[in-house]
Amino acid sequence: MEIELLDETRLRYWTSRLAFPLPAVDELADIARIVRGEVELYRLFEDFHLQTAVRGEWHREWSDLPFAPLVERRFGERASLFYLLAYLAALPYTWLRYKHLGISERIFDDTLQDITVKLIDEYELHGKWRFKLFQWIWLHLDCQLFRLGRLQYILRQFQGLTTAYRRRSQGEQLPKVNYLLLADPTLPLRSDGYALGSGGDHEAESQAGDAWYARFESSAAGWFGNPVSPYGFVLREPVFLSRADWELALQQGDWVLDLHIPRSGAFTVEACRESLHQAFEFFPRIWHDRPFKACFCHTWFFTPQLQRLLSPDSNIVRFQREFYLYPPYPGSLRFLWEFVFGERYPDRATAPRDNRLRKAVLEWLDQGGEIFDLAGMMFHGPDEWGSQPYMSAWDAGADQPRFIG
C-alpha cells in the first residue's frame, strides 16, 4: 500500500504543520528513504501502519513502546525515529477524522504540535533526535485528546469507586458545602486519611498497623460513608446523605472531561477560563451522546503540600484550589519530581535550587516533609472558574481541618 508520509514532499508538508525543527525533519526524511529502499523494513513499516493508523490498535499502556529487533539492528539509537515516522503516518487519517467531525484546522495544529514539544524535550535532554512518549501521543492521533486554548482535554469515563454528591437543599449537616465526595471503600488509608503508602513505598510498612478503610452503603433512603475533604484526605467520622437533600453527581462509568496542562502559554485564571468556555461548547457539540458530568484532573499540581510551599496567589495553587481533591491511590514524590526536575536531575544530590519552586521543594524534603500527588474533580462551569468553591466552602466550616500532618 502507498503510505503518504514515506514521500518526502508529503512528510515535509505534515511536519511543517506541526512546526517540527528542520534538522529533525531531515532525520525523518532519511529514515523514510531507508524504509522505501529495503523490502523487509517497508513490510514491517506497512504492518505497523495498518495496525495503528488504520485499525487503531495503538500501544496504550503507560510503558515504553517495544521496538522490533530488525529496527534496532538497522537504526541503532535512531530506532525511535522509525516509530515516530510510523506514528506520524497517521496524520492524514487524523485530519480526515477532524474534517468529518467538523473540527477546525487551528485545533488540529494546536493539538498535534504537542508531539513537537515532546520531540524537542528529548533533543534538549539527550542532544540527539529521538522520541519516547509514544504512550501519550496516540491520544492525539486517535482523536481522543484535543488542545482548546490553554488546556488539553480527553472525554473519558470516570474510573474508581469514589462517588460525588450534589446538595439539593441546605441542611444542618455540613453547612455551606454544596458538593461532597464519599471515599472509595476499597482503598486502604493512613491514620491521617490519605492513601496508605502515600509519599513512597518505604512508608507503607510503618503505617500498616494504623491502616483503615472508609465505609460506604447505598440505600433507598440515601448514602452512608466517610466524606473526603476537598484538601484530599478522608475523615474518620462517617455521614449520612439523604436522597431528599442530596443527589448523586458522579460515579464510576460517568463521562468526565479529563484535563491536562501543556507547558506552553500563559497559565492564568483568565486563560484557563477561556479554555473551559471552548471545551464546554466543543464536546457537547461533537459528542452530544456523551454528556460529561464533571471535569477530572490528575496532575502534579495536585500535590497538597504545594499549598504550604507556595504563595496563595501562585498560579499552581490557584489551579489546585479550583478542584475537589481526593486520594485515588497512593501518590508519590516521583510524579512531581518528573515535571519539576526531570531526567536530568534524578536525585536530590544533583537537583538545583534555581527557581522558587525547586528551592521550596528541596527545602521541604530536607526538613523531612513528604510529597505525593492527588486527583481532583470540578463541577462548576467556566463562568465560575476562579471562585475556588469547594475549599472555600470547606474553610467556612470553622471546625473543618485544612491540612493533616
GROMACS .gro file of C-alpha atoms in nm:
model
  405
    1MET     CA    1   0.000   0.000   0.000
    2GLU     CA    2   0.105   0.361  -0.052
    3ILE     CA    3   0.187   0.540   0.273
    4GLU     CA    4   0.175   0.915   0.229
    5LEU     CA    5   0.442   1.016   0.479
    6LEU     CA    6   0.706   0.796   0.318
    7ASP     CA    7   0.702   1.050   0.036
    8GLU     CA    8   0.948   1.323   0.134
    9THR     CA    9   0.736   1.608  -0.002
   10ARG     CA   10   0.434   1.498   0.200
   11LEU     CA   11   0.648   1.430   0.504
   12ARG     CA   12   0.779   1.786   0.492
   13TYR     CA   13   0.426   1.921   0.449
   14TRP     CA   14   0.287   1.743   0.753
   15THR     CA   15   0.585   1.814   0.976
   16SER     CA   16   0.562   2.182   0.881
   17ARG     CA   17   0.202   2.175   1.006
   18LEU     CA   18   0.340   2.052   1.336
   19ALA     CA   19   0.628   2.307   1.332
   20PHE     CA   20   0.896   2.038   1.354
   21PRO     CA   21   1.256   2.168   1.361
   22LEU     CA   22   1.416   2.128   1.019
   23PRO     CA   23   1.707   1.908   1.141
   24ALA     CA   24   1.454   1.666   1.288
   25VAL     CA   25   1.263   1.659   0.959
   26ASP     CA   26   1.587   1.584   0.775
   27GLU     CA   27   1.649   1.287   1.007
   28LEU     CA   28   1.297   1.157   0.947
   29ALA     CA   29   1.337   1.202   0.572
   30ASP     CA   30   1.650   0.987   0.587
   31ILE     CA   31   1.460   0.719   0.781
   32ALA     CA   32   1.184   0.729   0.517
   33ARG     CA   33   1.440   0.694   0.237
   34ILE     CA   34   1.588   0.383   0.400
   35VAL     CA   35   1.243   0.230   0.460
   36ARG     CA   36   1.145   0.286   0.097
   37GLY     CA   37   1.459   0.112  -0.021
   38GLU     CA   38   1.456  -0.203   0.194
   39VAL     CA   39   1.183  -0.461   0.146
   40GLU     CA   40   1.184  -0.606   0.498
   41LEU     CA   41   1.177  -0.265   0.662
   42TYR     CA   42   0.899  -0.149   0.432
   43ARG     CA   43   0.691  -0.458   0.512
   44LEU     CA   44   0.743  -0.401   0.885
   45PHE     CA   45   0.655  -0.032   0.850
   46GLU     CA   46   0.344  -0.117   0.648
   47ASP     CA   47   0.227  -0.376   0.902
   48PHE     CA   48   0.275  -0.130   1.186
   49HIS     CA   49   0.092   0.140   0.990
   50LEU     CA   50  -0.205  -0.091   0.929
   51GLN     CA   51  -0.210  -0.188   1.296
   52THR     CA   52  -0.207   0.169   1.428
   53ALA     CA   53  -0.332   0.430   1.180
   54VAL     CA   54  -0.579   0.202   1.002
   55ARG     CA   55  -0.706  -0.037   1.274
   56GLY     CA   56  -0.644   0.188   1.575
   57GLU     CA   57  -0.451  -0.076   1.768
   58TRP     CA   58  -0.217   0.160   1.949
   59HIS     CA   59   0.026   0.092   2.231
   60ARG     CA   60  -0.197   0.229   2.509
   61GLU     CA   61  -0.020   0.109   2.822
   62TRP     CA   62   0.190   0.363   3.008
   63SER     CA   63   0.515   0.187   2.922
   64ASP     CA   64   0.785   0.211   2.658
   65LEU     CA   65   0.688   0.109   2.306
   66PRO     CA   66   0.860  -0.222   2.220
   67PHE     CA   67   1.089  -0.198   1.916
   68ALA     CA   68   1.130  -0.478   1.663
   69PRO     CA   69   1.480  -0.634   1.665
   70LEU     CA   70   1.519  -0.557   1.293
   71VAL     CA   71   1.454  -0.187   1.354
   72GLU     CA   72   1.702  -0.175   1.642
   73ARG     CA   73   1.970  -0.352   1.437
   74ARG     CA   74   1.920  -0.129   1.133
   75PHE     CA   75   1.885   0.208   1.304
   76GLY     CA   76   2.056   0.169   1.641
   77GLU     CA   77   1.999   0.477   1.855
   78ARG     CA   78   1.776   0.619   1.581
   79ALA     CA   79   1.526   0.331   1.615
   80SER     CA   80   1.269   0.553   1.786
   81LEU     CA   81   1.259   0.775   1.475
   82PHE     CA   82   1.137   0.478   1.269
   83TYR     CA   83   0.840   0.452   1.503
   84LEU     CA   84   0.790   0.827   1.523
   85LEU     CA   85   0.765   0.831   1.144
   86ALA     CA   86   0.518   0.542   1.162
   87TYR     CA   87   0.306   0.730   1.414
   88LEU     CA   88   0.319   1.048   1.205
   89ALA     CA   89   0.194   0.843   0.911
   90ALA     CA   90  -0.144   0.851   1.086
   91LEU     CA   91  -0.169   1.231   1.041
   92PRO     CA   92  -0.367   1.219   0.713
   93TYR     CA   93  -0.619   0.985   0.878
   94THR     CA   94  -0.639   1.210   1.182
   95TRP     CA   95  -0.705   1.515   0.964
   96LEU     CA   96  -0.980   1.331   0.773
   97ARG     CA   97  -1.145   1.247   1.104
   98TYR     CA   98  -1.120   1.612   1.213
   99LYS     CA   99  -1.289   1.724   0.893
  100HIS     CA  100  -1.561   1.461   0.932
  101LEU     CA  101  -1.631   1.585   1.286
  102GLY     CA  102  -1.624   1.950   1.181
  103ILE     CA  103  -1.319   2.038   1.390
  104SER     CA  104  -1.109   2.332   1.277
  105GLU     CA  105  -0.760   2.331   1.130
  106ARG     CA  106  -0.646   2.555   1.415
  107ILE     CA  107  -0.745   2.296   1.676
  108PHE     CA  108  -0.573   2.024   1.472
  109ASP     CA  109  -0.247   2.220   1.458
  110ASP     CA  110  -0.262   2.327   1.824
  111THR     CA  111  -0.332   1.971   1.936
  112LEU     CA  112  -0.080   1.785   1.723
  113GLN     CA  113   0.202   2.032   1.790
  114ASP     CA  114   0.227   1.875   2.134
  115ILE     CA  115   0.423   1.600   1.956
  116THR     CA  116   0.677   1.864   1.858
  117VAL     CA  117   0.711   1.976   2.219
  118LYS     CA  118   0.789   1.621   2.331
  119LEU     CA  119   1.038   1.574   2.046
  120ILE     CA  120   1.226   1.893   2.135
  121ASP     CA  121   1.227   1.793   2.504
  122GLU     CA  122   1.411   1.474   2.414
  123TYR     CA  123   1.662   1.662   2.199
  124GLU     CA  124   1.735   1.914   2.474
  125LEU     CA  125   1.786   1.632   2.722
  126HIS     CA  126   1.999   1.399   2.509
  127GLY     CA  127   2.137   1.617   2.229
  128LYS     CA  128   2.000   1.377   1.967
  129TRP     CA  129   1.677   1.346   1.776
  130ARG     CA  130   1.486   1.064   1.939
  131PHE     CA  131   1.136   1.008   2.076
  132LYS     CA  132   0.994   0.837   2.381
  133LEU     CA  133   0.634   0.922   2.470
  134PHE     CA  134   0.452   0.702   2.221
  135GLN     CA  135   0.214   0.602   2.501
  136TRP     CA  136   0.099   0.967   2.511
  137ILE     CA  137   0.079   1.083   2.150
  138TRP     CA  138  -0.153   0.807   2.029
  139LEU     CA  139  -0.429   1.002   2.206
  140HIS     CA  140  -0.367   1.300   1.978
  141LEU     CA  141  -0.353   1.089   1.663
  142ASP     CA  142  -0.659   0.884   1.757
  143CYS     CA  143  -0.873   1.200   1.806
  144GLN     CA  144  -0.912   1.143   2.177
  145LEU     CA  145  -0.713   1.440   2.309
  146PHE     CA  146  -0.767   1.799   2.199
  147ARG     CA  147  -0.598   2.123   2.289
  148LEU     CA  148  -0.852   2.404   2.324
  149GLY     CA  149  -0.672   2.721   2.417
  150ARG     CA  150  -0.456   2.680   2.725
  151LEU     CA  151  -0.564   2.329   2.830
  152GLN     CA  152  -0.589   1.982   2.680
  153TYR     CA  153  -0.896   1.760   2.721
  154ILE     CA  154  -0.989   1.394   2.690
  155LEU     CA  155  -1.352   1.284   2.710
  156ARG     CA  156  -1.343   0.958   2.904
  157GLN     CA  157  -1.533   0.753   3.157
  158PHE     CA  158  -1.458   0.808   3.524
  159GLN     CA  159  -1.276   0.524   3.697
  160GLY     CA  160  -1.260   0.445   4.066
  161LEU     CA  161  -1.509   0.397   4.347
  162THR     CA  162  -1.506   0.748   4.492
  163THR     CA  163  -1.853   0.898   4.446
  164ALA     CA  164  -1.971   1.261   4.438
  165TYR     CA  165  -2.296   1.414   4.560
  166ARG     CA  166  -2.470   1.746   4.497
  167ARG     CA  167  -2.684   1.915   4.759
  168ARG     CA  168  -3.049   1.962   4.669
  169SER     CA  169  -3.125   2.181   4.969
  170GLN     CA  170  -2.950   2.337   5.266
  171GLY     CA  171  -2.947   2.136   5.587
  172GLU     CA  172  -2.787   2.138   5.927
  173GLN     CA  173  -2.520   1.883   5.842
  174LEU     CA  174  -2.213   2.021   5.661
  175PRO     CA  175  -2.348   2.376   5.614
  176LYS     CA  176  -2.235   2.570   5.305
  177VAL     CA  177  -2.097   2.254   5.137
  178ASN     CA  178  -2.282   2.201   4.806
  179TYR     CA  179  -2.072   1.906   4.686
  180LEU     CA  180  -1.935   1.619   4.887
  181LEU     CA  181  -1.725   1.316   4.796
  182LEU     CA  182  -1.759   0.984   4.974
  183ALA     CA  183  -1.440   0.782   4.983
  184ASP     CA  184  -1.356   0.463   4.795
  185PRO     CA  185  -1.424   0.185   5.049
  186THR     CA  186  -1.161  -0.046   4.894
  187LEU     CA  187  -0.865   0.193   4.935
  188PRO     CA  188  -0.653   0.137   5.248
  189LEU     CA  189  -0.595   0.464   5.430
  190ARG     CA  190  -0.331   0.601   5.664
  191SER     CA  191  -0.428   0.726   6.007
  192ASP     CA  192  -0.445   1.080   5.865
  193GLY     CA  193  -0.689   0.986   5.588
  194TYR     CA  194  -0.451   0.983   5.292
  195ALA     CA  195  -0.394   0.663   5.093
  196LEU     CA  196  -0.172   0.408   5.262
  197GLY     CA  197   0.173   0.423   5.104
  198SER     CA  198   0.149   0.788   5.000
  199GLY     CA  199   0.488   0.953   4.995
  200GLY     CA  200   0.673   0.637   4.897
  201ASP     CA  201   0.657   0.263   4.947
  202HIS     CA  202   0.904   0.282   5.236
  203GLU     CA  203   0.632   0.444   5.444
  204ALA     CA  204   0.373   0.170   5.390
  205GLU     CA  205   0.515  -0.088   5.630
  206SER     CA  206   0.534   0.152   5.924
  207GLN     CA  207   0.181   0.273   5.853
  208ALA     CA  208   0.021  -0.068   5.801
  209GLY     CA  209  -0.070  -0.108   6.167
  210ASP     CA  210  -0.279   0.209   6.154
  211ALA     CA  211  -0.448   0.133   5.822
  212TRP     CA  212  -0.825   0.170   5.798
  213TYR     CA  213  -1.097   0.168   5.532
  214ALA     CA  214  -1.380   0.405   5.461
  215ARG     CA  215  -1.734   0.276   5.490
  216PHE     CA  216  -1.991   0.306   5.215
  217GLU     CA  217  -2.354   0.196   5.194
  218SER     CA  218  -2.625   0.292   4.949
  219SER     CA  219  -2.993   0.252   5.032
  220ALA     CA  220  -3.333   0.377   4.925
  221ALA     CA  221  -3.301   0.648   5.189
  222GLY     CA  222  -2.957   0.776   5.089
  223TRP     CA  223  -2.585   0.717   5.117
  224PHE     CA  224  -2.372   0.648   5.422
  225GLY     CA  225  -1.995   0.683   5.409
  226ASN     CA  226  -1.678   0.865   5.504
  227PRO     CA  227  -1.651   1.211   5.349
  228VAL     CA  228  -1.343   1.337   5.170
  229SER     CA  229  -1.215   1.685   5.250
  230PRO     CA  230  -1.162   1.899   4.936
  231TYR     CA  231  -0.799   1.907   5.053
  232GLY     CA  232  -0.777   1.539   4.967
  233PHE     CA  233  -0.792   1.334   5.288
  234VAL     CA  234  -1.071   1.112   5.421
  235LEU     CA  235  -1.241   1.196   5.751
  236ARG     CA  236  -1.289   0.929   6.017
  237GLU     CA  237  -1.644   1.035   6.105
  238PRO     CA  238  -1.898   0.896   5.855
  239VAL     CA  239  -2.201   1.094   5.740
  240PHE     CA  240  -2.544   1.010   5.602
  241LEU     CA  241  -2.666   1.192   5.291
  242SER     CA  242  -3.042   1.177   5.250
  243ARG     CA  243  -3.180   1.141   4.897
  244ALA     CA  244  -3.424   1.415   4.989
  245ASP     CA  245  -3.135   1.658   5.038
  246TRP     CA  246  -2.864   1.518   4.808
  247GLU     CA  247  -2.837   1.367   4.461
  248LEU     CA  248  -2.567   1.154   4.300
  249ALA     CA  249  -2.339   1.379   4.091
  250LEU     CA  250  -2.069   1.136   3.973
  251GLN     CA  251  -1.994   0.766   3.989
  252GLN     CA  252  -1.779   0.511   3.809
  253GLY     CA  253  -1.857   0.497   3.436
  254ASP     CA  254  -1.992   0.851   3.404
  255TRP     CA  255  -1.835   1.072   3.136
  256VAL     CA  256  -1.587   1.335   3.252
  257LEU     CA  257  -1.359   1.587   3.086
  258ASP     CA  258  -1.006   1.483   3.178
  259LEU     CA  259  -0.793   1.800   3.186
  260HIS     CA  260  -0.420   1.814   3.107
  261ILE     CA  261  -0.184   2.109   3.129
  262PRO     CA  262   0.063   2.161   2.843
  263ARG     CA  263   0.368   2.369   2.927
  264SER     CA  264   0.335   2.643   2.667
  265GLY     CA  265   0.125   2.955   2.714
  266ALA     CA  266   0.039   3.193   2.996
  267PHE     CA  267  -0.109   2.995   3.283
  268THR     CA  268  -0.358   3.245   3.423
  269VAL     CA  269  -0.709   3.225   3.563
  270GLU     CA  270  -0.833   3.408   3.254
  271ALA     CA  271  -0.657   3.173   3.009
  272CYS     CA  272  -0.797   2.865   3.183
  273ARG     CA  273  -1.146   3.014   3.194
  274GLU     CA  274  -1.137   3.087   2.821
  275SER     CA  275  -1.016   2.733   2.751
  276LEU     CA  276  -1.301   2.589   2.958
  277HIS     CA  277  -1.551   2.802   2.768
  278GLN     CA  278  -1.421   2.642   2.448
  279ALA     CA  279  -1.438   2.291   2.595
  280PHE     CA  280  -1.790   2.335   2.729
  281GLU     CA  281  -1.903   2.429   2.378
  282PHE     CA  282  -1.683   2.184   2.184
  283PHE     CA  283  -1.756   1.848   2.347
  284PRO     CA  284  -2.139   1.871   2.366
  285ARG     CA  285  -2.138   1.974   2.001
  286ILE     CA  286  -1.910   1.693   1.880
  287TRP     CA  287  -2.015   1.417   2.124
  288HIS     CA  288  -2.369   1.509   2.220
  289ASP     CA  289  -2.438   1.148   2.313
  290ARG     CA  290  -2.169   1.154   2.585
  291PRO     CA  291  -2.268   1.434   2.824
  292PHE     CA  292  -1.995   1.488   3.082
  293LYS     CA  293  -2.089   1.527   3.447
  294ALA     CA  294  -1.768   1.681   3.579
  295CYS     CA  295  -1.412   1.774   3.500
  296PHE     CA  296  -1.137   1.548   3.627
  297CYS     CA  297  -0.766   1.611   3.657
  298HIS     CA  298  -0.465   1.421   3.787
  299THR     CA  299  -0.157   1.639   3.786
  300TRP     CA  300   0.149   1.709   3.994
  301PHE     CA  301  -0.015   2.047   4.056
  302PHE     CA  302  -0.239   1.849   4.294
  303THR     CA  303   0.040   1.784   4.539
  304PRO     CA  304  -0.134   1.902   4.858
  305GLN     CA  305   0.192   2.017   5.017
  306LEU     CA  306   0.223   2.287   4.748
  307GLN     CA  307  -0.031   2.498   4.935
  308ARG     CA  308   0.226   2.518   5.213
  309LEU     CA  309   0.526   2.568   4.988
  310LEU     CA  310   0.390   2.834   4.750
  311SER     CA  311   0.205   3.160   4.799
  312PRO     CA  312  -0.177   3.166   4.773
  313ASP     CA  313  -0.155   3.377   4.456
  314SER     CA  314   0.067   3.120   4.281
  315ASN     CA  315  -0.098   3.003   3.959
  316ILE     CA  316  -0.033   2.644   4.064
  317VAL     CA  317  -0.208   2.690   4.398
  318ARG     CA  318  -0.495   2.881   4.240
  319PHE     CA  319  -0.546   2.600   3.989
  320GLN     CA  320  -0.535   2.337   4.263
  321ARG     CA  321  -0.797   2.524   4.466
  322GLU     CA  322  -1.046   2.509   4.179
  323PHE     CA  323  -1.078   2.133   4.233
  324TYR     CA  324  -1.212   1.898   4.495
  325LEU     CA  325  -0.911   1.677   4.571
  326TYR     CA  326  -0.928   1.311   4.669
  327PRO     CA  327  -0.688   1.013   4.700
  328PRO     CA  328  -0.729   0.772   4.405
  329TYR     CA  329  -0.432   0.559   4.516
  330PRO     CA  330  -0.101   0.613   4.698
  331GLY     CA  331   0.073   0.911   4.542
  332SER     CA  332   0.448   0.961   4.544
  333LEU     CA  333   0.725   1.216   4.503
  334ARG     CA  334   0.806   1.071   4.160
  335PHE     CA  335   0.519   1.245   3.980
  336LEU     CA  336   0.614   1.596   4.091
  337TRP     CA  337   0.985   1.524   4.053
  338GLU     CA  338   0.945   1.418   3.690
  339PHE     CA  339   0.795   1.753   3.595
  340VAL     CA  340   0.982   1.988   3.829
  341PHE     CA  341   1.331   1.840   3.791
  342GLY     CA  342   1.310   1.584   3.510
  343GLU     CA  343   1.551   1.311   3.400
  344ARG     CA  344   1.846   1.548   3.407
  345TYR     CA  345   1.836   1.561   3.787
  346PRO     CA  346   1.748   1.212   3.911
  347ASP     CA  347   1.811   1.274   4.282
  348ARG     CA  348   1.832   1.543   4.547
  349ALA     CA  349   2.212   1.546   4.538
  350THR     CA  350   2.216   1.676   4.181
  351ALA     CA  351   1.894   1.879   4.185
  352PRO     CA  352   1.940   2.258   4.154
  353ARG     CA  353   1.764   2.524   4.361
  354ASP     CA  354   1.749   2.765   4.070
  355ASN     CA  355   1.387   2.877   4.097
  356ARG     CA  356   1.133   2.934   4.372
  357LEU     CA  357   0.951   2.604   4.326
  358ARG     CA  358   1.261   2.385   4.312
  359LYS     CA  359   1.408   2.559   4.615
  360ALA     CA  360   1.086   2.520   4.814
  361VAL     CA  361   1.053   2.150   4.728
  362LEU     CA  362   1.411   2.066   4.822
  363GLU     CA  363   1.396   2.263   5.147
  364TRP     CA  364   1.072   2.086   5.238
  365LEU     CA  365   1.231   1.745   5.173
  366ASP     CA  366   1.542   1.847   5.370
  367GLN     CA  367   1.314   1.914   5.667
  368GLY     CA  368   1.169   1.564   5.644
  369GLY     CA  369   0.850   1.665   5.467
  370GLU     CA  370   0.672   1.422   5.238
  371ILE     CA  371   0.534   1.491   4.891
  372PHE     CA  372   0.270   1.299   4.699
  373ASP     CA  373   0.001   1.363   4.440
  374LEU     CA  374  -0.378   1.352   4.446
  375ALA     CA  375  -0.653   1.366   4.184
  376GLY     CA  376  -0.932   1.622   4.165
  377MET     CA  377  -1.287   1.678   4.040
  378MET     CA  378  -1.458   2.000   3.935
  379PHE     CA  379  -1.832   2.052   3.899
  380HIS     CA  380  -1.863   2.428   3.837
  381GLY     CA  381  -1.858   2.581   3.490
  382PRO     CA  382  -1.630   2.830   3.313
  383ASP     CA  383  -1.817   3.136   3.440
  384GLU     CA  384  -1.745   3.030   3.799
  385TRP     CA  385  -1.379   2.947   3.731
  386GLY     CA  386  -1.170   3.137   3.985
  387SER     CA  387  -1.420   3.104   4.269
  388GLN     CA  388  -1.246   2.805   4.436
  389PRO     CA  389  -1.585   2.684   4.562
  390TYR     CA  390  -1.501   2.353   4.729
  391MET     CA  391  -1.211   2.450   4.951
  392SER     CA  392  -1.365   2.792   5.022
  393ALA     CA  393  -1.689   2.629   5.138
  394TRP     CA  394  -1.493   2.383   5.349
  395ASP     CA  395  -1.286   2.664   5.501
  396ALA     CA  396  -1.610   2.837   5.602
  397GLY     CA  397  -1.683   2.548   5.840
  398ALA     CA  398  -1.481   2.664   6.138
  399ASP     CA  399  -1.417   2.314   6.272
  400GLN     CA  400  -1.313   2.154   5.944
  401PRO     CA  401  -0.939   2.079   5.917
  402ARG     CA  402  -0.750   2.206   5.612
  403PHE     CA  403  -0.425   2.012   5.631
  404ILE     CA  404  -0.330   1.694   5.805
  405GLY     CA  405   0.016   1.635   5.947
   0.00000   0.00000   0.00000
